[in-house]
PDB file of N, CA and C and ligand atoms in Angstrom:
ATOM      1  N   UNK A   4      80.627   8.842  42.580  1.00  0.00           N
ATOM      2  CA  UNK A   4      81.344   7.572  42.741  1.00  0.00           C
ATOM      3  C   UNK A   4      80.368   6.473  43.135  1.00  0.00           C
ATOM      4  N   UNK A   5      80.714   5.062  42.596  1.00  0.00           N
ATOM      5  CA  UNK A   5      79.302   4.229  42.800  1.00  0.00           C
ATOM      6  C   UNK A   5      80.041   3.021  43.792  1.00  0.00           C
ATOM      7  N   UNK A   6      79.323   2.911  44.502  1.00  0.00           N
ATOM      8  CA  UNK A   6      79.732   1.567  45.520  1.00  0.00           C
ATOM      9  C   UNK A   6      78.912   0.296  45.036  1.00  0.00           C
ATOM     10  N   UNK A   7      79.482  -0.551  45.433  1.00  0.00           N
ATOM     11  CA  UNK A   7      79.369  -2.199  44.703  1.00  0.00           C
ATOM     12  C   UNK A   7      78.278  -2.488  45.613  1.00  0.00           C
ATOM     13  N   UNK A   8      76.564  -2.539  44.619  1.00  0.00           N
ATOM     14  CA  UNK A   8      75.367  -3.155  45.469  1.00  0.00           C
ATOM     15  C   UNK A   8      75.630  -4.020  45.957  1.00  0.00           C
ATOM     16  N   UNK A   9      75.255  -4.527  47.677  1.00  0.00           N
ATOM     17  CA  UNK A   9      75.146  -5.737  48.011  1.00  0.00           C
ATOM     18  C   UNK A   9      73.838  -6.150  48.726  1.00  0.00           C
ATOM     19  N   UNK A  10      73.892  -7.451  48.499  1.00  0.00           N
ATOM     20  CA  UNK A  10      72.325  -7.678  49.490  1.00  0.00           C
ATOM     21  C   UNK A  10      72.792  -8.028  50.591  1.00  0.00           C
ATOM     22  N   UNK A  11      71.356  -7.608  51.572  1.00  0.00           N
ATOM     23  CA  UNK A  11      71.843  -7.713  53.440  1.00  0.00           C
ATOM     24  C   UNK A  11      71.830  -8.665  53.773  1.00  0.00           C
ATOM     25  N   UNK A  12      72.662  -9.961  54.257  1.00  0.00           N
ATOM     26  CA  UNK A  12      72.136 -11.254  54.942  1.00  0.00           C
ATOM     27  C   UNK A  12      71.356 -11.264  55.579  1.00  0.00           C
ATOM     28  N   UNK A  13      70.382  -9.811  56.402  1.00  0.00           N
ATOM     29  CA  UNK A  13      69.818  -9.714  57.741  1.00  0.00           C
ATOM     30  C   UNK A  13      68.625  -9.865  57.360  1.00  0.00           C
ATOM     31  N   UNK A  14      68.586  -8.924  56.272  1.00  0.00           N
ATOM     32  CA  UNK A  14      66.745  -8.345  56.172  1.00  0.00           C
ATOM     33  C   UNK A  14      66.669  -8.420  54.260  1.00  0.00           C
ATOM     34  N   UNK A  15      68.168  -9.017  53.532  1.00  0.00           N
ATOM     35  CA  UNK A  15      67.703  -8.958  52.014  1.00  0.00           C
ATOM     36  C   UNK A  15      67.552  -7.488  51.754  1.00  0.00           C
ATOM     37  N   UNK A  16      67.740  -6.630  52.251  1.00  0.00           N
ATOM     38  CA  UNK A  16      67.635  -5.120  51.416  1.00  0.00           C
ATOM     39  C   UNK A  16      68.713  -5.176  50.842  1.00  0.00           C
ATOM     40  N   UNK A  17      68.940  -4.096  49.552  1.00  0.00           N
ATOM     41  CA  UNK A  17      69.702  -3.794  49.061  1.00  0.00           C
ATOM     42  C   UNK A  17      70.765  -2.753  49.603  1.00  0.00           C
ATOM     43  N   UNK A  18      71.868  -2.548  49.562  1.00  0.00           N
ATOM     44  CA  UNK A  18      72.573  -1.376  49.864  1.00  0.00           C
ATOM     45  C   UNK A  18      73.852  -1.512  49.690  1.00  0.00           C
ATOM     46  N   UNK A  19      74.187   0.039  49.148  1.00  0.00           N
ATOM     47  CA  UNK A  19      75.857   0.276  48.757  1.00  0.00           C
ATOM     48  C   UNK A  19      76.772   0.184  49.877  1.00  0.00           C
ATOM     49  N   UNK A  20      77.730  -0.965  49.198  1.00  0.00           N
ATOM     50  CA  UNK A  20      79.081  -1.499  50.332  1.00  0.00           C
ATOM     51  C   UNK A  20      79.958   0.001  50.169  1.00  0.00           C
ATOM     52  N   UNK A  21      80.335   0.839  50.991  1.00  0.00           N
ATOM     53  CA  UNK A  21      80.524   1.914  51.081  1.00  0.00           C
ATOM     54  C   UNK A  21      82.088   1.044  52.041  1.00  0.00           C
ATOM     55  N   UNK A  22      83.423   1.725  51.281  1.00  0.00           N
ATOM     56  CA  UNK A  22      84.771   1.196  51.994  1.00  0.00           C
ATOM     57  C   UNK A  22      84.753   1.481  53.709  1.00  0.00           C
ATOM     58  N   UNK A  23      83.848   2.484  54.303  1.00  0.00           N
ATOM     59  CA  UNK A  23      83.846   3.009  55.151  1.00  0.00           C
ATOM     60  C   UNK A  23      83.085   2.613  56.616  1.00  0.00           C
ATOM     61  N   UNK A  24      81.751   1.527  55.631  1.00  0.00           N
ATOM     62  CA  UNK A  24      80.834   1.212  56.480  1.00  0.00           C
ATOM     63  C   UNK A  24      81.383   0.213  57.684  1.00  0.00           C
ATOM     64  N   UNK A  25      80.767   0.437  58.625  1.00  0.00           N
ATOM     65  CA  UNK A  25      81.317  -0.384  59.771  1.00  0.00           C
ATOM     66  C   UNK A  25      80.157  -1.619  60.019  1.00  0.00           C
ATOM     67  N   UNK A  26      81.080  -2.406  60.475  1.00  0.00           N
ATOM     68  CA  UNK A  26      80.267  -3.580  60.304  1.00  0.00           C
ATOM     69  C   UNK A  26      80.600  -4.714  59.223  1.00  0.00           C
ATOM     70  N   UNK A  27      79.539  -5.832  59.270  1.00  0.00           N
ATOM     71  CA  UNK A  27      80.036  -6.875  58.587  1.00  0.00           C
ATOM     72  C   UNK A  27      79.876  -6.351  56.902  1.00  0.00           C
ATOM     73  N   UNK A  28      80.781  -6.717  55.686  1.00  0.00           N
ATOM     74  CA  UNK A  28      80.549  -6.147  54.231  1.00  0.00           C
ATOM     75  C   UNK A  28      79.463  -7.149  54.018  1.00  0.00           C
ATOM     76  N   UNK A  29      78.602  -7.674  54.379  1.00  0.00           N
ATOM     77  CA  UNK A  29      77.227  -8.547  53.777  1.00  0.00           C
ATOM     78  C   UNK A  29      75.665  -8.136  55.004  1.00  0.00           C
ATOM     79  N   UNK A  30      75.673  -6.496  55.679  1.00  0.00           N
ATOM     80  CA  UNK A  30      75.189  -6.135  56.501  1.00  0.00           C
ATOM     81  C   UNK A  30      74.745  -4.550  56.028  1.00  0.00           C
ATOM     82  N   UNK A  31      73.381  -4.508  56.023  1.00  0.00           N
ATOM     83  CA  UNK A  31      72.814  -2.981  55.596  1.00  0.00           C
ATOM     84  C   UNK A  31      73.878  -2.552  56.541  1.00  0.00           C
ATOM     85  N   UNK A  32      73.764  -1.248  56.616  1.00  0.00           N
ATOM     86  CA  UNK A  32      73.959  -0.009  57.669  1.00  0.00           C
ATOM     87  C   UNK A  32      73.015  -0.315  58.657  1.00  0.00           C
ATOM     88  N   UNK A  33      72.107  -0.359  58.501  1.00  0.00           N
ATOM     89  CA  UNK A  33      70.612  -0.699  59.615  1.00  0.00           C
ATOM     90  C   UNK A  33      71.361  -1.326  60.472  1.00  0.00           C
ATOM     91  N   UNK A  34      71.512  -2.827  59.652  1.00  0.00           N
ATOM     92  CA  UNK A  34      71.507  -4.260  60.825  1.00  0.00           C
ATOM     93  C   UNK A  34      72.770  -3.874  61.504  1.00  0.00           C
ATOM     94  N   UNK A  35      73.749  -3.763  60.819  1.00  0.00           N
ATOM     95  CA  UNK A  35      75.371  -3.263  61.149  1.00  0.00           C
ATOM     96  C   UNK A  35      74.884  -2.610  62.471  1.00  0.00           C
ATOM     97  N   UNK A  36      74.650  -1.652  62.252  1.00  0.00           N
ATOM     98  CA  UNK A  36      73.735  -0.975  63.525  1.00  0.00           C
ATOM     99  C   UNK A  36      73.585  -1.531  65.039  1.00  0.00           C
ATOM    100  N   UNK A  37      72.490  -2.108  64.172  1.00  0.00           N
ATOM    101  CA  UNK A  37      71.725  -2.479  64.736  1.00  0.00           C
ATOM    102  C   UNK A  37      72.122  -4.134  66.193  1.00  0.00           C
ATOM    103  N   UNK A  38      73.107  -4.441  65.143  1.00  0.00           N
ATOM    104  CA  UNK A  38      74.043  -5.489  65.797  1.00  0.00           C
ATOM    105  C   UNK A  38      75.403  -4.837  66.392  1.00  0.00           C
ATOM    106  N   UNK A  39      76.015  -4.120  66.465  1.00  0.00           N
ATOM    107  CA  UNK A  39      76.878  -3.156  67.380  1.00  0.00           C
ATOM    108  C   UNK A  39      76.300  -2.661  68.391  1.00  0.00           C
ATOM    109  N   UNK A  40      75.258  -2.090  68.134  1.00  0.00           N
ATOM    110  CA  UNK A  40      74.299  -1.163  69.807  1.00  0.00           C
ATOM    111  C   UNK A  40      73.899  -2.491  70.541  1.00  0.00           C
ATOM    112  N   UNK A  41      73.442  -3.509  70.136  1.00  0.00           N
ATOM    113  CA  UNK A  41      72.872  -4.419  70.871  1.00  0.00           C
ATOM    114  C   UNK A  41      73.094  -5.615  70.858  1.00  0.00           C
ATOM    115  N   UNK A  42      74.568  -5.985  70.123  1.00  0.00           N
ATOM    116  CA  UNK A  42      75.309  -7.011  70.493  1.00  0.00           C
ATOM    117  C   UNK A  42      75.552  -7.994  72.118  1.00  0.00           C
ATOM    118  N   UNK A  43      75.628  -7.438  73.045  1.00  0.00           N
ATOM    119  CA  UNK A  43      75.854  -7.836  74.398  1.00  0.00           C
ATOM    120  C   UNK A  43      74.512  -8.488  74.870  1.00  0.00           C
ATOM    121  N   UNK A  44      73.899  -7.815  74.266  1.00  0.00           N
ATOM    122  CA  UNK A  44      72.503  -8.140  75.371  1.00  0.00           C
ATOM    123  C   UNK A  44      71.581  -8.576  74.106  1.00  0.00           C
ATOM    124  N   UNK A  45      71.806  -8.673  72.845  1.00  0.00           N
ATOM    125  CA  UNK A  45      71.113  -9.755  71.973  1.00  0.00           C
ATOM    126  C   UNK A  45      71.689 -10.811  71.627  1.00  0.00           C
ATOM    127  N   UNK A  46      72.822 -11.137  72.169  1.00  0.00           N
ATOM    128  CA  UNK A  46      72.919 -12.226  71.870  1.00  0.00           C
ATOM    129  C   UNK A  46      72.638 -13.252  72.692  1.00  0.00           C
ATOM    130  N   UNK A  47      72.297 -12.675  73.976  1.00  0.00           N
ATOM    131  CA  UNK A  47      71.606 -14.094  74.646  1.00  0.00           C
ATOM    132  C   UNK A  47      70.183 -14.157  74.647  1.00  0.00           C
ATOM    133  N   UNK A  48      69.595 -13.246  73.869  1.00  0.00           N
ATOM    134  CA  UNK A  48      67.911 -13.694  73.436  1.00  0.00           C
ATOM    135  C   UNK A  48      68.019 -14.151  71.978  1.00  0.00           C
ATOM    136  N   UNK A  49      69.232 -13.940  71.600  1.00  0.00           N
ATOM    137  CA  UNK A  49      69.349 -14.825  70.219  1.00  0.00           C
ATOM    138  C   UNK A  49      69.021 -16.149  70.133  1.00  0.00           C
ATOM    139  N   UNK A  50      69.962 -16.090  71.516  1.00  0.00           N
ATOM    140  CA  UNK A  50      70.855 -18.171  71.849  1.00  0.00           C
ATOM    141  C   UNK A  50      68.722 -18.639  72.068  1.00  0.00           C
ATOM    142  N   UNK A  51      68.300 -17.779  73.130  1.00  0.00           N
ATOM    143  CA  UNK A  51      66.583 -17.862  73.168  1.00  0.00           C
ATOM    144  C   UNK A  51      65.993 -18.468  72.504  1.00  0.00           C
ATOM    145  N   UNK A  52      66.384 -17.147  70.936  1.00  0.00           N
ATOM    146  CA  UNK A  52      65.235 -17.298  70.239  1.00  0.00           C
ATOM    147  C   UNK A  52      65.354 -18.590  69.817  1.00  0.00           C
ATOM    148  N   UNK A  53      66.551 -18.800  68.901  1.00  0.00           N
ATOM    149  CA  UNK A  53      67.027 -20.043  68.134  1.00  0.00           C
ATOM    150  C   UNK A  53      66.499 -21.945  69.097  1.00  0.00           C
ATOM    151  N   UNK A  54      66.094 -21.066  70.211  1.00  0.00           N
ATOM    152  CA  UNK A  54      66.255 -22.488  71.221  1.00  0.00           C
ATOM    153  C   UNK A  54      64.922 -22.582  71.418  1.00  0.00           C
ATOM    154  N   UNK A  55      63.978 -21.547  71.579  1.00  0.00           N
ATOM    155  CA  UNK A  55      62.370 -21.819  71.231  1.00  0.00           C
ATOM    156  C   UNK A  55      62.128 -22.269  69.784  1.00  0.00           C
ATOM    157  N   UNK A  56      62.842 -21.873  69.030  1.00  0.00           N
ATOM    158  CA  UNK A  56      62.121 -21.930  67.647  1.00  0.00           C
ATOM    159  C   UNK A  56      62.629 -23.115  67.068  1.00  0.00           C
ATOM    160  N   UNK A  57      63.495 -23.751  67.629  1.00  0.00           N
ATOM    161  CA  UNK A  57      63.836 -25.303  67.096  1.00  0.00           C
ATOM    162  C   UNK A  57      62.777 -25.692  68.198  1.00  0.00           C
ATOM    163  N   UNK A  58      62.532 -25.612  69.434  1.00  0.00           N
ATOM    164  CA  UNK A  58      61.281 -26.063  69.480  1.00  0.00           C
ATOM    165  C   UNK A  58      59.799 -26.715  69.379  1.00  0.00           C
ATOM    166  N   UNK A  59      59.813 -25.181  69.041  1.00  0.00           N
ATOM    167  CA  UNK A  59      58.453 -25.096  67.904  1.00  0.00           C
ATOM    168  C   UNK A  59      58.678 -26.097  66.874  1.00  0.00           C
ATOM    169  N   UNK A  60      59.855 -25.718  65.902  1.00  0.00           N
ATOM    170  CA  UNK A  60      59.758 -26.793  64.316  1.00  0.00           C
ATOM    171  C   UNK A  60      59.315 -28.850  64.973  1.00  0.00           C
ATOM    172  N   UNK A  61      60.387 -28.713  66.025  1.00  0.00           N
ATOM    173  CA  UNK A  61      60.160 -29.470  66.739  1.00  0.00           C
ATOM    174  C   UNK A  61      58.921 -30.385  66.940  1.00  0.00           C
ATOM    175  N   UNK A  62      58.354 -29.865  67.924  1.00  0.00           N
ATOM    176  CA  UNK A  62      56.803 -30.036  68.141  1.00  0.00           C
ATOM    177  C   UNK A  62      55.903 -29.691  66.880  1.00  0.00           C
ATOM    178  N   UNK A  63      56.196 -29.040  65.919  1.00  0.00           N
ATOM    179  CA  UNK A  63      55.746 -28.668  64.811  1.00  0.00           C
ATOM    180  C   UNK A  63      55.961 -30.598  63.532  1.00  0.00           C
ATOM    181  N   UNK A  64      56.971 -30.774  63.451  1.00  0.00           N
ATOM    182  CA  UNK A  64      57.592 -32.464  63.145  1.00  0.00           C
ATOM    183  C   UNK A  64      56.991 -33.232  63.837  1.00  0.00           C
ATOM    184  N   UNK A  65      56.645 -33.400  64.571  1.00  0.00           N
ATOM    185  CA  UNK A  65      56.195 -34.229  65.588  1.00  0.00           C
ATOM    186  C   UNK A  65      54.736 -34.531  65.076  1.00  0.00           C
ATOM    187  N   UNK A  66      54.163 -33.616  65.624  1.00  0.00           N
ATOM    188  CA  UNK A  66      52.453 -32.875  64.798  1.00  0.00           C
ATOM    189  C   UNK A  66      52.406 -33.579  63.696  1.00  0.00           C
ATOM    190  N   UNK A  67      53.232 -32.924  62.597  1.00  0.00           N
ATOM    191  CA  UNK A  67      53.213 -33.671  61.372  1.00  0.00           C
ATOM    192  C   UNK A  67      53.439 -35.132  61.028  1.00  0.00           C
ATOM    193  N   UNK A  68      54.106 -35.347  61.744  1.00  0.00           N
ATOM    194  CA  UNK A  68      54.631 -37.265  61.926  1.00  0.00           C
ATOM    195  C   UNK A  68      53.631 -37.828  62.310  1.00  0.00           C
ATOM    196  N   UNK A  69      52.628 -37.421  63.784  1.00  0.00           N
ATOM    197  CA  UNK A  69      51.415 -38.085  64.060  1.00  0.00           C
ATOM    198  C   UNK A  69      50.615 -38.127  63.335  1.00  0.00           C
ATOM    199  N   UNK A  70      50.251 -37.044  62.717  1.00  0.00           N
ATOM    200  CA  UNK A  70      49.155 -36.902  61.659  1.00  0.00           C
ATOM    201  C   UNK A  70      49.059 -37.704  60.691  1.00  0.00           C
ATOM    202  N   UNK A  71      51.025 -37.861  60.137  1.00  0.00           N
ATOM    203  CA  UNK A  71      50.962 -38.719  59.005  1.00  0.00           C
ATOM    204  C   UNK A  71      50.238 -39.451  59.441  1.00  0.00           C
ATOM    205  N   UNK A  72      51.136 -40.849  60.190  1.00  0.00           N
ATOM    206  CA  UNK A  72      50.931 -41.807  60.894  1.00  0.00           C
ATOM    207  C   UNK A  72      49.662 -42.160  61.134  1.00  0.00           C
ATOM    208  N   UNK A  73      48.306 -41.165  61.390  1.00  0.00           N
ATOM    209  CA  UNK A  73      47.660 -41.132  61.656  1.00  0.00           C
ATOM    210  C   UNK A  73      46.870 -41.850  60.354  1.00  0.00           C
ATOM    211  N   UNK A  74      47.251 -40.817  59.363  1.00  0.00           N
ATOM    212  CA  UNK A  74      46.982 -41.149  57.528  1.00  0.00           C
ATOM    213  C   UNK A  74      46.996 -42.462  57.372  1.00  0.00           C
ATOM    214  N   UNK A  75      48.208 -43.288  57.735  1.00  0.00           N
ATOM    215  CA  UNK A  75      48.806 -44.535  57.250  1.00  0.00           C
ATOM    216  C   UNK A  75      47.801 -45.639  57.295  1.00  0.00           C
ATOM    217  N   UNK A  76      47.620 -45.469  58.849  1.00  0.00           N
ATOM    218  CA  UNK A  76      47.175 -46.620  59.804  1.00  0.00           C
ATOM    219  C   UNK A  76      45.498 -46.594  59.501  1.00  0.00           C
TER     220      UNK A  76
HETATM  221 ZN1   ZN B 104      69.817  -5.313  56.681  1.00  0.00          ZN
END
């Protein structure tokens, strides 16, 4: 019996949506996983990560804006 390929939103792997699998239907088995065991306590190094890494792009824009600027002038 063949289950309907889907790709993982998490990691892009491929894998069969199986009626059974637990978890989100756009989630390997892995991440599914992987986000059930460590739901509670990743999601506030999520809120983290997302809050350093706009950051970074941040200060990263910035960088780039001076530099232009730098170009212009
Ligand atoms: Zn995955």
């Amino acid at each position: 019996m063949a289950f309907p390929i889907k790709t993982c939103a998490v990691c892009g792997e491929e894998f069969e949506l199986k009626p059974d699998k637990p978890g989100f239907a756009n989630r390997c088995p892995d991440c599914s996983a992987d986000d059930a065991t460590s739901a509670k306590t990743k999601r506030g190094m999520d809120a983290d990560e997302r809050k350093s890494l706009s950051e970074v792009n941040e200060a990263r824009r910035e960088a780039m804006r001076s530099l232009l600027y730098r170009k212009d002038t």
